[in-house]
């Protein structure tokens, strides 16, 4: 028993390691080849069944995908998204029992411009990914990150949900029937089997030319300038994530996809959860790591791979020959402390080796998170959504909040003294009352004065963590045109609204 | 006492970046008196094959957390991990499941 002067002389017993010829826990016949969740040993066949079943179960449990719906698969080439692609192929194949019924398309984004790869390497990587995509026989779109600089500013608008009315119906079956009926009325020739033949008749060339403008070295340089202006790797990764989302959203909207499937695995989501908290994105945790993400309204992002650990995925890909392409990214070979995301990843992985329940505990916690506020009605203005990440603004600094304290200390530590108000609704801010939005800032004559108000003005439209990302940039006007244009537009609308309100008060 | 052992090593998931991009290696471990085990193999790989950044592959005695090891297509946890004794013509695969290779 635990006594004060008892000593353990290092005679602690080792946990008994499994013997070499352990039997599968499911069929109890064949030799096990893999250990999942630290205790369950599976044989090859049982593992395959388990893996395929989990995908179907995930889609079936969260009844979000309607038959005949167009779904865009975001395939980066990495193991998780390649695995997702192979599961979709498997599920849609003719001889699968209870086969899935939706219409897939694929998008692949070439991010080599941001991570500084040479054109030669990028071409090679894209060619490899393309050969994988071609073998799936689904229409695919290869998009370059440089195109993110030329997006229209409408991509930042939150669309109204097309399926909102459907989901308030009494049951899933009724919703599906309604969906089928509306679709049949709208596009009688684009439904289910007709949709298949329509898609297969599209030549790959046509689909590609739809979006891929040839990228010029100027575009690549502009992109590199953008990323070079960001000081920390953390902010770079955050910015990359934002641009990627916008590109996928734009493709989905222009090509008519209403759902997007991302290949985030359980391990990846656990890391994302913890690093998002560190980045200040706590308010949107439920959307960032949940199964479905409906912040963009008309396009819903789903994560069907969120139940698979990265070990299971890697093993399945190896055993059943799922092709995947490794493309080095921004943080390849980076040190452990290079960015918040990297540090979190190494922390979780190290903890996982000693405590195998780490990732699943974090995952289960994330399942219990829900957004506190009721869903926005479409009438409420989009002013209270962040400009870049479209989650609700969480920067209403209340009197005694920690956020308010950081704002005050920031104002005090600025050499210039308090400038135009940092956020819209700061009640009782010290110093002069907040100037009008189009006023004080633009009257300054010095160039530096011009830049400072631009940063401050953007801040009022951003959530806390997007503000931190922008703060890490040396110059705000390097941001892509569509973001700056949309910011201008929003500010004008806010001004007009304020004028109307003030006018009606008189 | 142990004869030289021929092994087939594979690196995937980005781990090959540390080995000059070469994914497959056929190696022959030299003669030695005790049988080769995984722990010694890692030391040998670090000394002879690893081209850069050893801390991204090996951590202390074992592989870095996040690198999956398969011996003859079976999880090495079932084989005894570091204590497994290598046989001739064994196939050892190292797959990195980490984000950044």
mmCIF file of C-alpha atoms in Angstrom, chain A residues 124-449:
data_model
loop_
_atom_site.group_PDB
_atom_site.id
_atom_site.type_symbol
_atom_site.label_atom_id
_atom_site.label_comp_id
_atom_site.label_asym_id
_atom_site.label_seq_id
_atom_site.Cartn_x
_atom_site.Cartn_y
_atom_site.Cartn_z
ATOM 1 C CA UNK A 124 5.543 16.784 -61.482
ATOM 2 C CA UNK A 125 3.418 16.655 -58.339
ATOM 3 C CA UNK A 126 0.315 17.855 -60.163
ATOM 4 C CA UNK A 127 0.865 15.270 -62.882
ATOM 5 C CA UNK A 128 1.055 12.532 -60.272
ATOM 6 C CA UNK A 129 -2.124 13.692 -58.572
ATOM 7 C CA UNK A 130 -3.860 14.054 -61.912
ATOM 8 C CA UNK A 131 -3.151 10.454 -62.832
ATOM 9 C CA UNK A 132 -4.753 9.374 -59.563
ATOM 10 C CA UNK A 133 -7.780 11.586 -60.177
ATOM 11 C CA UNK A 134 -8.172 10.442 -63.753
ATOM 12 C CA UNK A 135 -8.391 6.844 -62.683
ATOM 13 C CA UNK A 136 -11.473 7.664 -60.627
ATOM 14 C CA UNK A 137 -13.511 8.733 -63.685
ATOM 15 C CA UNK A 138 -15.068 11.642 -61.851
ATOM 16 C CA UNK A 139 -14.848 15.193 -63.185
ATOM 17 C CA UNK A 140 -11.956 16.974 -61.544
ATOM 18 C CA UNK A 141 -10.746 20.536 -61.263
ATOM 19 C CA UNK A 142 -7.104 21.411 -60.754
ATOM 20 C CA UNK A 143 -6.843 24.843 -59.260
ATOM 21 C CA UNK A 144 -3.757 26.874 -58.463
ATOM 22 C CA UNK A 145 -3.392 28.912 -55.309
ATOM 23 C CA UNK A 146 -2.356 31.883 -57.443
ATOM 24 C CA UNK A 147 -5.935 32.053 -58.664
ATOM 25 C CA UNK A 148 -6.961 33.001 -55.143
ATOM 26 C CA UNK A 149 -5.609 36.459 -55.839
ATOM 27 C CA UNK A 150 -8.116 36.949 -58.624
ATOM 28 C CA UNK A 151 -11.267 35.762 -56.937
ATOM 29 C CA UNK A 152 -14.379 37.936 -57.114
ATOM 30 C CA UNK A 153 -15.324 39.597 -53.839
ATOM 31 C CA UNK A 154 -18.663 37.818 -53.929
ATOM 32 C CA UNK A 155 -16.903 34.726 -52.612
ATOM 33 C CA UNK A 156 -16.899 36.320 -49.159
ATOM 34 C CA UNK A 157 -20.636 36.659 -49.066
ATOM 35 C CA UNK A 158 -22.566 34.203 -47.010
ATOM 36 C CA UNK A 159 -25.168 32.662 -49.241
ATOM 37 C CA UNK A 160 -28.571 31.604 -48.104
ATOM 38 C CA UNK A 161 -28.898 27.950 -47.462
ATOM 39 C CA UNK A 162 -30.660 26.206 -50.298
ATOM 40 C CA UNK A 163 -31.519 23.246 -48.157
ATOM 41 C CA UNK A 164 -32.600 25.140 -45.072
ATOM 42 C CA UNK A 165 -36.252 24.777 -45.815
ATOM 43 C CA UNK A 166 -35.782 21.133 -46.588
ATOM 44 C CA UNK A 167 -34.180 20.247 -43.331
ATOM 45 C CA UNK A 168 -36.938 21.714 -41.215
ATOM 46 C CA UNK A 169 -39.233 19.057 -42.636
ATOM 47 C CA UNK A 170 -40.608 16.353 -40.384
ATOM 48 C CA UNK A 171 -38.106 13.674 -41.252
ATOM 49 C CA UNK A 172 -35.078 12.911 -43.383
ATOM 50 C CA UNK A 173 -37.169 10.895 -45.836
ATOM 51 C CA UNK A 174 -39.564 13.766 -46.365
ATOM 52 C CA UNK A 175 -36.637 16.113 -46.845
ATOM 53 C CA UNK A 176 -35.119 13.810 -49.438
ATOM 54 C CA UNK A 177 -38.388 13.558 -51.352
ATOM 55 C CA UNK A 178 -38.728 17.299 -51.349
ATOM 56 C CA UNK A 179 -35.168 17.720 -52.562
ATOM 57 C CA UNK A 180 -35.693 15.254 -55.389
ATOM 58 C CA UNK A 181 -38.872 16.998 -56.451
ATOM 59 C CA UNK A 182 -37.370 20.481 -56.490
ATOM 60 C CA UNK A 183 -34.413 19.226 -58.446
ATOM 61 C CA UNK A 184 -36.550 17.439 -60.949
ATOM 62 C CA UNK A 185 -38.522 20.598 -61.573
ATOM 63 C CA UNK A 186 -35.444 22.749 -61.934
ATOM 64 C CA UNK A 187 -33.277 20.499 -64.016
ATOM 65 C CA UNK A 188 -35.290 17.620 -65.354
ATOM 66 C CA UNK A 189 -32.400 16.446 -67.437
ATOM 67 C CA UNK A 190 -29.788 16.520 -64.708
ATOM 68 C CA UNK A 191 -31.106 14.014 -62.278
ATOM 69 C CA UNK A 192 -29.400 10.873 -60.995
ATOM 70 C CA UNK A 193 -28.753 8.501 -63.878
ATOM 71 C CA UNK A 194 -29.070 11.364 -66.293
ATOM 72 C CA UNK A 195 -26.627 13.286 -64.164
ATOM 73 C CA UNK A 196 -24.132 10.439 -64.487
ATOM 74 C CA UNK A 197 -24.278 10.308 -68.263
ATOM 75 C CA UNK A 198 -24.159 14.081 -68.450
ATOM 76 C CA UNK A 199 -21.052 14.186 -66.358
ATOM 77 C CA UNK A 200 -19.301 11.392 -68.158
ATOM 78 C CA UNK A 201 -19.915 13.077 -71.466
ATOM 79 C CA UNK A 202 -18.074 16.139 -70.284
ATOM 80 C CA UNK A 203 -14.576 15.777 -71.517
ATOM 81 C CA UNK A 204 -11.928 16.310 -68.906
ATOM 82 C CA UNK A 205 -10.453 19.038 -71.018
ATOM 83 C CA UNK A 206 -13.647 21.079 -70.886
ATOM 84 C CA UNK A 207 -13.902 20.829 -67.153
ATOM 85 C CA UNK A 208 -10.297 21.833 -66.693
ATOM 86 C CA UNK A 209 -10.403 24.843 -68.942
ATOM 87 C CA UNK A 210 -13.353 26.133 -67.009
ATOM 88 C CA UNK A 211 -11.200 27.324 -64.152
ATOM 89 C CA UNK A 212 -7.534 26.913 -64.824
ATOM 90 C CA UNK A 213 -6.148 30.060 -66.307
ATOM 91 C CA UNK A 214 -2.512 29.511 -67.142
ATOM 92 C CA UNK A 215 -0.579 30.844 -64.204
ATOM 93 C CA UNK A 216 2.038 33.388 -65.037
ATOM 94 C CA UNK A 217 5.258 34.024 -63.136
ATOM 95 C CA UNK A 218 3.798 37.393 -62.111
ATOM 96 C CA UNK A 219 0.959 35.645 -60.333
ATOM 97 C CA UNK A 220 3.363 33.370 -58.544
ATOM 98 C CA UNK A 221 5.504 36.306 -57.524
ATOM 99 C CA UNK A 222 2.493 38.204 -56.221
ATOM 100 C CA UNK A 223 1.549 35.175 -54.163
ATOM 101 C CA UNK A 224 5.068 34.836 -52.830
ATOM 102 C CA UNK A 225 5.087 38.522 -51.951
ATOM 103 C CA UNK A 226 1.883 38.030 -50.025
ATOM 104 C CA UNK A 227 3.300 35.176 -48.016
ATOM 105 C CA UNK A 228 6.639 36.869 -47.536
ATOM 106 C CA UNK A 229 4.867 39.828 -45.954
ATOM 107 C CA UNK A 230 3.611 37.586 -43.173
ATOM 108 C CA UNK A 231 6.136 37.363 -40.426
ATOM 109 C CA UNK A 232 5.319 34.215 -38.539
ATOM 110 C CA UNK A 233 4.750 30.681 -39.797
ATOM 111 C CA UNK A 234 1.622 30.465 -37.653
ATOM 112 C CA UNK A 235 0.012 33.361 -39.487
ATOM 113 C CA UNK A 236 1.192 32.000 -42.833
ATOM 114 C CA UNK A 237 -0.496 28.682 -42.238
ATOM 115 C CA UNK A 238 -3.633 30.475 -41.110
ATOM 116 C CA UNK A 239 -3.667 32.654 -44.205
ATOM 117 C CA UNK A 240 -3.060 29.619 -46.423
ATOM 118 C CA UNK A 241 -5.989 27.853 -44.822
ATOM 119 C CA UNK A 242 -8.236 30.872 -45.428
ATOM 120 C CA UNK A 243 -7.231 31.207 -49.088
ATOM 121 C CA UNK A 244 -7.714 27.503 -49.609
ATOM 122 C CA UNK A 245 -11.241 27.663 -48.172
ATOM 123 C CA UNK A 246 -12.128 30.578 -50.402
ATOM 124 C CA UNK A 247 -10.846 28.826 -53.505
ATOM 125 C CA UNK A 248 -12.783 25.670 -52.732
ATOM 126 C CA UNK A 249 -15.890 27.693 -51.961
ATOM 127 C CA UNK A 250 -15.617 29.604 -55.214
ATOM 128 C CA UNK A 251 -15.186 26.427 -57.245
ATOM 129 C CA UNK A 252 -18.120 24.810 -55.500
ATOM 130 C CA UNK A 253 -20.350 27.789 -56.162
ATOM 131 C CA UNK A 254 -19.454 28.272 -59.801
ATOM 132 C CA UNK A 255 -19.710 24.592 -60.648
ATOM 133 C CA UNK A 256 -22.930 24.081 -58.761
ATOM 134 C CA UNK A 257 -21.774 21.881 -55.889
ATOM 135 C CA UNK A 258 -23.756 22.182 -52.700
ATOM 136 C CA UNK A 259 -21.549 20.069 -50.477
ATOM 137 C CA UNK A 260 -17.801 19.826 -50.010
ATOM 138 C CA UNK A 261 -16.107 16.806 -48.448
ATOM 139 C CA UNK A 262 -12.822 17.428 -46.665
ATOM 140 C CA UNK A 263 -10.484 14.643 -45.654
ATOM 141 C CA UNK A 264 -9.666 15.673 -42.103
ATOM 142 C CA UNK A 265 -8.836 12.633 -40.000
ATOM 143 C CA UNK A 266 -9.481 12.231 -36.286
ATOM 144 C CA UNK A 267 -5.860 12.935 -35.389
ATOM 145 C CA UNK A 268 -5.746 15.976 -37.611
ATOM 146 C CA UNK A 269 -8.958 17.340 -36.094
ATOM 147 C CA UNK A 270 -7.727 16.805 -32.552
ATOM 148 C CA UNK A 271 -4.628 18.822 -33.395
ATOM 149 C CA UNK A 272 -6.767 21.425 -35.130
ATOM 150 C CA UNK A 273 -8.999 21.744 -32.092
ATOM 151 C CA UNK A 274 -6.149 22.447 -29.717
ATOM 152 C CA UNK A 275 -4.298 24.758 -32.063
ATOM 153 C CA UNK A 276 -7.463 26.705 -32.867
ATOM 154 C CA UNK A 277 -7.927 27.381 -29.192
ATOM 155 C CA UNK A 278 -4.373 28.678 -29.062
ATOM 156 C CA UNK A 279 -4.984 30.803 -32.145
ATOM 157 C CA UNK A 280 -8.004 32.468 -30.636
ATOM 158 C CA UNK A 281 -10.626 30.669 -32.702
ATOM 159 C CA UNK A 282 -12.408 29.193 -29.731
ATOM 160 C CA UNK A 283 -15.727 30.700 -30.699
ATOM 161 C CA UNK A 284 -15.930 28.721 -33.926
ATOM 162 C CA UNK A 285 -14.576 25.413 -32.630
ATOM 163 C CA UNK A 286 -17.802 23.549 -33.217
ATOM 164 C CA UNK A 287 -17.882 24.572 -36.861
ATOM 165 C CA UNK A 288 -14.186 24.053 -37.470
ATOM 166 C CA UNK A 289 -14.040 20.542 -36.116
ATOM 167 C CA UNK A 290 -17.580 19.240 -36.317
ATOM 168 C CA UNK A 291 -18.979 16.959 -38.950
ATOM 169 C CA UNK A 292 -20.742 19.666 -40.891
ATOM 170 C CA UNK A 293 -19.789 23.295 -41.290
ATOM 171 C CA UNK A 294 -22.535 25.506 -42.603
ATOM 172 C CA UNK A 295 -21.007 28.925 -42.097
ATOM 173 C CA UNK A 296 -21.105 29.706 -45.813
ATOM 174 C CA UNK A 297 -24.810 29.105 -46.093
ATOM 175 C CA UNK A 298 -25.243 27.685 -49.543
ATOM 176 C CA UNK A 299 -22.244 25.348 -49.457
ATOM 177 C CA UNK A 300 -21.913 22.935 -46.550
ATOM 178 C CA UNK A 301 -18.552 21.422 -45.660
ATOM 179 C CA UNK A 302 -18.636 17.872 -44.307
ATOM 180 C CA UNK A 303 -15.861 15.789 -42.822
ATOM 181 C CA UNK A 304 -16.607 12.109 -43.280
ATOM 182 C CA UNK A 305 -13.106 10.966 -42.309
ATOM 183 C CA UNK A 306 -13.260 12.432 -38.832
ATOM 184 C CA UNK A 307 -13.589 9.045 -37.169
ATOM 185 C CA UNK A 308 -10.382 7.581 -38.613
ATOM 186 C CA UNK A 309 -7.054 7.920 -36.873
ATOM 187 C CA UNK A 310 -4.069 8.636 -39.090
ATOM 188 C CA UNK A 311 -2.656 5.217 -38.254
ATOM 189 C CA UNK A 312 -5.718 3.445 -39.620
ATOM 190 C CA UNK A 313 -5.633 5.516 -42.779
ATOM 191 C CA UNK A 314 -1.924 4.958 -43.389
ATOM 192 C CA UNK A 315 -2.310 1.244 -42.820
ATOM 193 C CA UNK A 316 -5.320 0.914 -45.091
ATOM 194 C CA UNK A 317 -3.590 2.838 -47.870
ATOM 195 C CA UNK A 318 -0.575 0.590 -47.615
ATOM 196 C CA UNK A 319 -2.473 -2.669 -47.436
ATOM 197 C CA UNK A 320 -5.007 -1.978 -50.137
ATOM 198 C CA UNK A 321 -2.869 0.030 -52.509
ATOM 199 C CA UNK A 322 -4.552 3.375 -52.304
ATOM 200 C CA UNK A 323 -2.316 5.750 -54.252
ATOM 201 C CA UNK A 324 -1.378 8.964 -52.541
ATOM 202 C CA UNK A 325 1.103 11.660 -53.383
ATOM 203 C CA UNK A 326 3.249 13.411 -50.838
ATOM 204 C CA UNK A 327 3.537 17.118 -51.543
ATOM 205 C CA UNK A 328 5.758 19.143 -49.223
ATOM 206 C CA UNK A 329 3.974 22.071 -47.646
ATOM 207 C CA UNK A 330 4.770 25.186 -45.682
ATOM 208 C CA UNK A 331 5.779 23.369 -42.542
ATOM 209 C CA UNK A 332 7.641 20.395 -43.970
ATOM 210 C CA UNK A 333 10.838 19.765 -42.047
ATOM 211 C CA UNK A 334 10.069 22.726 -39.845
ATOM 212 C CA UNK A 335 11.212 22.577 -36.278
ATOM 213 C CA UNK A 336 8.857 21.680 -33.500
ATOM 214 C CA UNK A 337 8.526 25.237 -32.272
ATOM 215 C CA UNK A 338 8.228 26.888 -35.668
ATOM 216 C CA UNK A 339 4.506 27.518 -35.405
ATOM 217 C CA UNK A 340 1.612 26.950 -33.038
ATOM 218 C CA UNK A 341 0.144 24.287 -35.292
ATOM 219 C CA UNK A 342 3.428 22.431 -35.481
ATOM 220 C CA UNK A 343 3.981 22.552 -31.749
ATOM 221 C CA UNK A 344 0.488 21.268 -31.072
ATOM 222 C CA UNK A 345 1.002 18.445 -33.543
ATOM 223 C CA UNK A 346 4.201 17.294 -31.910
ATOM 224 C CA UNK A 347 2.624 17.633 -28.457
ATOM 225 C CA UNK A 348 -0.413 15.533 -29.308
ATOM 226 C CA UNK A 349 1.646 12.908 -31.103
ATOM 227 C CA UNK A 350 4.073 12.529 -28.238
ATOM 228 C CA UNK A 351 1.263 12.284 -25.736
ATOM 229 C CA UNK A 352 -0.465 9.725 -27.907
ATOM 230 C CA UNK A 353 2.437 7.299 -27.723
ATOM 231 C CA UNK A 354 2.326 7.155 -23.956
ATOM 232 C CA UNK A 355 -1.412 7.611 -23.538
ATOM 233 C CA UNK A 356 -3.141 6.040 -26.514
ATOM 234 C CA UNK A 357 -6.514 7.473 -25.563
ATOM 235 C CA UNK A 358 -5.415 11.072 -26.112
ATOM 236 C CA UNK A 359 -6.685 11.626 -29.613
ATOM 237 C CA UNK A 360 -9.982 9.863 -29.091
ATOM 238 C CA UNK A 361 -10.648 11.806 -25.887
ATOM 239 C CA UNK A 362 -10.060 15.101 -27.643
ATOM 240 C CA UNK A 363 -12.224 13.915 -30.514
ATOM 241 C CA UNK A 364 -15.079 12.943 -28.281
ATOM 242 C CA UNK A 365 -14.885 16.292 -26.528
ATOM 243 C CA UNK A 366 -15.160 18.043 -29.863
ATOM 244 C CA UNK A 367 -18.307 16.089 -30.639
ATOM 245 C CA UNK A 368 -19.971 17.590 -27.608
ATOM 246 C CA UNK A 369 -19.307 21.171 -28.649
ATOM 247 C CA UNK A 370 -22.202 23.132 -30.051
ATOM 248 C CA UNK A 371 -22.514 26.787 -30.901
ATOM 249 C CA UNK A 372 -24.289 28.639 -28.130
ATOM 250 C CA UNK A 373 -26.187 31.191 -30.168
ATOM 251 C CA UNK A 374 -29.225 30.185 -32.187
ATOM 252 C CA UNK A 375 -28.772 29.880 -35.960
ATOM 253 C CA UNK A 376 -28.776 33.228 -37.719
ATOM 254 C CA UNK A 377 -31.881 34.115 -39.655
ATOM 255 C CA UNK A 378 -31.235 35.232 -43.181
ATOM 256 C CA UNK A 379 -32.501 38.697 -42.429
ATOM 257 C CA UNK A 380 -29.770 39.529 -39.987
ATOM 258 C CA UNK A 381 -27.048 41.507 -41.712
ATOM 259 C CA UNK A 382 -23.770 39.918 -42.589
ATOM 260 C CA UNK A 383 -21.977 42.613 -40.638
ATOM 261 C CA UNK A 384 -21.551 40.360 -37.711
ATOM 262 C CA UNK A 385 -19.594 37.768 -39.657
ATOM 263 C CA UNK A 386 -15.842 37.900 -39.889
ATOM 264 C CA UNK A 387 -14.629 39.183 -43.244
ATOM 265 C CA UNK A 388 -12.139 36.395 -43.840
ATOM 266 C CA UNK A 389 -13.295 33.285 -42.074
ATOM 267 C CA UNK A 390 -17.064 33.903 -42.020
ATOM 268 C CA UNK A 391 -17.549 32.872 -38.419
ATOM 269 C CA UNK A 392 -19.489 35.162 -36.096
ATOM 270 C CA UNK A 393 -17.607 38.129 -34.771
ATOM 271 C CA UNK A 394 -16.632 37.546 -31.191
ATOM 272 C CA UNK A 395 -15.008 40.883 -30.566
ATOM 273 C CA UNK A 396 -17.666 42.689 -28.639
ATOM 274 C CA UNK A 397 -15.405 43.680 -25.805
ATOM 275 C CA UNK A 398 -17.444 43.744 -22.641
ATOM 276 C CA UNK A 399 -16.417 45.883 -19.727
ATOM 277 C CA UNK A 400 -14.417 43.394 -17.681
ATOM 278 C CA UNK A 401 -13.434 40.808 -20.246
ATOM 279 C CA UNK A 402 -9.893 39.650 -20.868
ATOM 280 C CA UNK A 403 -10.252 40.864 -24.439
ATOM 281 C CA UNK A 404 -10.962 44.366 -23.224
ATOM 282 C CA UNK A 405 -7.809 44.233 -21.131
ATOM 283 C CA UNK A 406 -5.680 43.326 -24.163
ATOM 284 C CA UNK A 407 -7.216 46.189 -26.125
ATOM 285 C CA UNK A 408 -6.446 48.687 -23.403
ATOM 286 C CA UNK A 409 -2.870 47.544 -23.035
ATOM 287 C CA UNK A 410 -2.448 47.692 -26.792
ATOM 288 C CA UNK A 411 -3.696 51.254 -26.918
ATOM 289 C CA UNK A 412 -1.485 52.286 -24.054
ATOM 290 C CA UNK A 413 1.603 50.773 -25.598
ATOM 291 C CA UNK A 414 1.156 52.521 -28.942
ATOM 292 C CA UNK A 415 3.556 55.437 -29.243
ATOM 293 C CA UNK A 416 1.053 57.531 -31.143
ATOM 294 C CA UNK A 417 -1.543 57.427 -28.446
ATOM 295 C CA UNK A 418 -5.056 56.116 -29.026
ATOM 296 C CA UNK A 419 -6.068 56.469 -32.661
ATOM 297 C CA UNK A 420 -9.466 55.880 -34.218
ATOM 298 C CA UNK A 421 -11.444 53.293 -32.278
ATOM 299 C CA UNK A 422 -10.252 49.749 -32.755
ATOM 300 C CA UNK A 423 -13.571 47.998 -32.675
ATOM 301 C CA UNK A 424 -17.053 49.147 -33.431
ATOM 302 C CA UNK A 425 -18.882 48.597 -30.224
ATOM 303 C CA UNK A 426 -16.279 49.404 -27.588
ATOM 304 C CA UNK A 427 -18.319 50.887 -24.833
ATOM 305 C CA UNK A 428 -16.541 53.315 -22.558
ATOM 306 C CA UNK A 429 -13.177 53.174 -24.315
ATOM 307 C CA UNK A 430 -10.575 55.425 -22.769
ATOM 308 C CA UNK A 431 -9.386 58.405 -24.745
ATOM 309 C CA UNK A 432 -11.343 60.321 -27.383
ATOM 310 C CA UNK A 433 -14.633 58.827 -28.527
ATOM 311 C CA UNK A 434 -14.332 56.678 -31.647
ATOM 312 C CA UNK A 435 -14.098 58.801 -34.758
ATOM 313 C CA UNK A 436 -16.506 58.279 -37.611
ATOM 314 C CA UNK A 437 -15.547 55.534 -39.987
ATOM 315 C CA UNK A 438 -14.737 57.550 -43.056
ATOM 316 C CA UNK A 439 -13.428 60.448 -41.026
ATOM 317 C CA UNK A 440 -10.225 60.951 -39.171
ATOM 318 C CA UNK A 441 -8.054 58.269 -40.671
ATOM 319 C CA UNK A 442 -8.208 59.400 -44.245
ATOM 320 C CA UNK A 443 -7.399 63.009 -43.465
ATOM 321 C CA UNK A 444 -3.867 62.203 -42.460
ATOM 322 C CA UNK A 445 -1.350 63.285 -45.000
ATOM 323 C CA UNK A 446 1.618 61.075 -44.252
ATOM 324 C CA UNK A 447 1.857 57.729 -46.006
ATOM 325 C CA UNK A 448 2.294 55.906 -42.777
ATOM 326 C CA UNK A 449 -0.840 57.514 -41.495
#
